[in-house]
Short mmCIF file of C-alpha atoms in Angstrom, two decimals:
data_model
loop_
_atom_site.label_atom_id
_atom_site.label_comp_id
_atom_site.label_asym_id
_atom_site.label_seq_id
_atom_site.Cartn_x
_atom_site.Cartn_y
_atom_site.Cartn_z
CA MET A 291 5.54 40.05 -46.93
CA ARG A 292 2.51 38.07 -45.81
CA GLU A 293 3.49 35.13 -47.98
CA PHE A 294 6.66 34.68 -45.90
CA LEU A 295 4.65 34.50 -42.68
CA ILE A 296 2.50 31.63 -43.91
CA GLY A 297 5.08 28.98 -42.94
CA PHE A 298 5.62 30.33 -39.44
CA ASN A 299 4.35 27.97 -36.75
CA LYS A 300 2.74 29.75 -33.79
CA ALA A 301 3.80 26.89 -31.50
CA PHE A 302 7.41 28.06 -31.90
CA GLU A 303 6.89 31.82 -31.53
CA SER A 304 7.79 31.62 -27.86
CA LYS A 305 11.50 31.88 -27.06
CA ALA A 306 11.08 29.04 -24.57
CA ARG A 307 9.44 26.67 -27.06
CA LEU A 308 11.95 27.56 -29.75
CA GLY A 309 14.71 26.72 -27.27
CA ILE A 310 13.09 23.48 -26.16
CA MET A 311 12.68 22.23 -29.71
CA SER A 312 16.19 23.34 -30.69
CA VAL A 313 17.70 21.35 -27.85
CA LEU A 314 15.51 18.30 -28.48
CA ILE A 315 16.32 18.27 -32.20
CA VAL A 316 20.04 17.83 -31.50
CA ASN A 317 19.60 15.45 -28.54
CA GLU A 318 17.67 12.21 -28.86
CA THR A 319 16.23 12.53 -25.34
CA LEU A 320 16.74 14.83 -22.39
CA SER A 321 15.52 14.74 -18.82
CA PHE A 322 13.38 17.48 -17.37
CA ASN A 323 16.28 18.60 -15.17
CA SER A 324 18.69 18.71 -18.12
CA LEU A 325 16.27 20.85 -20.10
CA LYS A 326 15.73 23.10 -17.12
CA GLU A 327 19.47 23.59 -16.66
CA LEU A 328 20.29 24.05 -20.35
CA LEU A 329 17.51 26.56 -20.92
CA ASP A 330 17.75 28.26 -17.51
CA MET A 331 14.00 27.97 -16.89
CA THR A 332 11.92 27.48 -13.78
CA ASP A 333 10.10 24.18 -13.19
CA GLY A 334 6.67 25.71 -13.77
CA ASN A 335 7.61 27.64 -16.88
CA LEU A 336 9.33 24.66 -18.48
CA ALA A 337 6.47 22.31 -17.58
CA THR A 338 3.92 24.67 -19.12
CA HIS A 339 5.79 24.96 -22.41
CA LEU A 340 6.53 21.24 -22.57
CA ARG A 341 2.86 20.47 -22.01
CA ALA A 342 1.86 22.81 -24.85
CA LEU A 343 4.34 21.12 -27.21
CA GLU A 344 3.15 17.70 -26.07
CA GLU A 345 -0.48 18.64 -26.77
CA GLN A 346 0.55 19.64 -30.30
CA GLY A 347 2.18 16.23 -30.75
CA TYR A 348 5.63 17.77 -31.13
CA VAL A 349 7.18 16.31 -27.98
CA SER A 350 6.83 12.88 -26.40
CA VAL A 351 7.18 12.20 -22.69
CA LYS A 352 8.49 9.07 -20.98
CA LYS A 353 8.05 8.72 -17.24
CA GLN A 354 9.91 6.00 -15.38
CA PHE A 355 11.70 5.31 -12.14
CA VAL A 356 15.47 5.07 -11.88
CA GLY A 357 15.93 3.25 -8.64
CA ARG A 358 13.37 4.92 -6.44
CA LYS A 359 13.57 8.30 -8.12
CA PRO A 360 11.13 9.43 -10.80
CA ASN A 361 12.75 10.34 -14.10
CA THR A 362 10.92 12.12 -16.90
CA THR A 363 12.53 12.37 -20.32
CA TYR A 364 11.43 14.23 -23.41
CA SER A 365 12.11 13.80 -27.10
CA ALA A 366 10.98 15.45 -30.30
CA THR A 367 8.45 13.39 -32.23
CA PRO A 368 8.72 12.91 -36.00
CA THR A 369 5.79 15.33 -36.34
CA GLY A 370 7.62 17.84 -34.13
CA ARG A 371 10.83 17.48 -36.12
CA GLN A 372 8.98 18.09 -39.36
CA ALA A 373 7.05 21.09 -38.00
CA PHE A 374 10.21 22.61 -36.53
CA THR A 375 12.13 22.13 -39.78
CA GLU A 376 9.32 23.77 -41.73
CA HIS A 377 9.30 26.67 -39.25
CA LEU A 378 13.07 27.14 -39.61
CA ASN A 379 12.77 27.03 -43.40
CA ALA A 380 10.08 29.71 -43.26
CA LEU A 381 12.34 31.86 -41.08
CA GLU A 382 15.21 31.42 -43.55
CA ASP A 383 12.94 32.32 -46.46
CA PHE A 384 11.75 35.40 -44.60
CA ILE A 385 15.33 36.51 -43.86
CA ARG A 386 16.43 35.93 -47.45
CA GLY A 387 13.41 37.84 -48.75
CA SER A 388 14.10 40.77 -46.44
CA VAL A 389 17.69 41.29 -47.56
#
């Protein structure tokens, strides 16, 4: 059973981070507010998890102003996409091996 756990990525063990990456994989970019609404998370909780994913190099951040309002958008990096795909493959292998 241990061999199935080797491909699991600890960065995605959290339900919040798994949700963030899932949403960013299917959307090219999303604003902070869109992520917050889609995932039903608080500002602080979302910011903490996004920062952790950013530090891993899995998420990129773009800060800009739209008119006079700040707008922060997030996207999955190529490294993040690859790591997430590998994590999902490990989960699938684990499920198949358990049946």
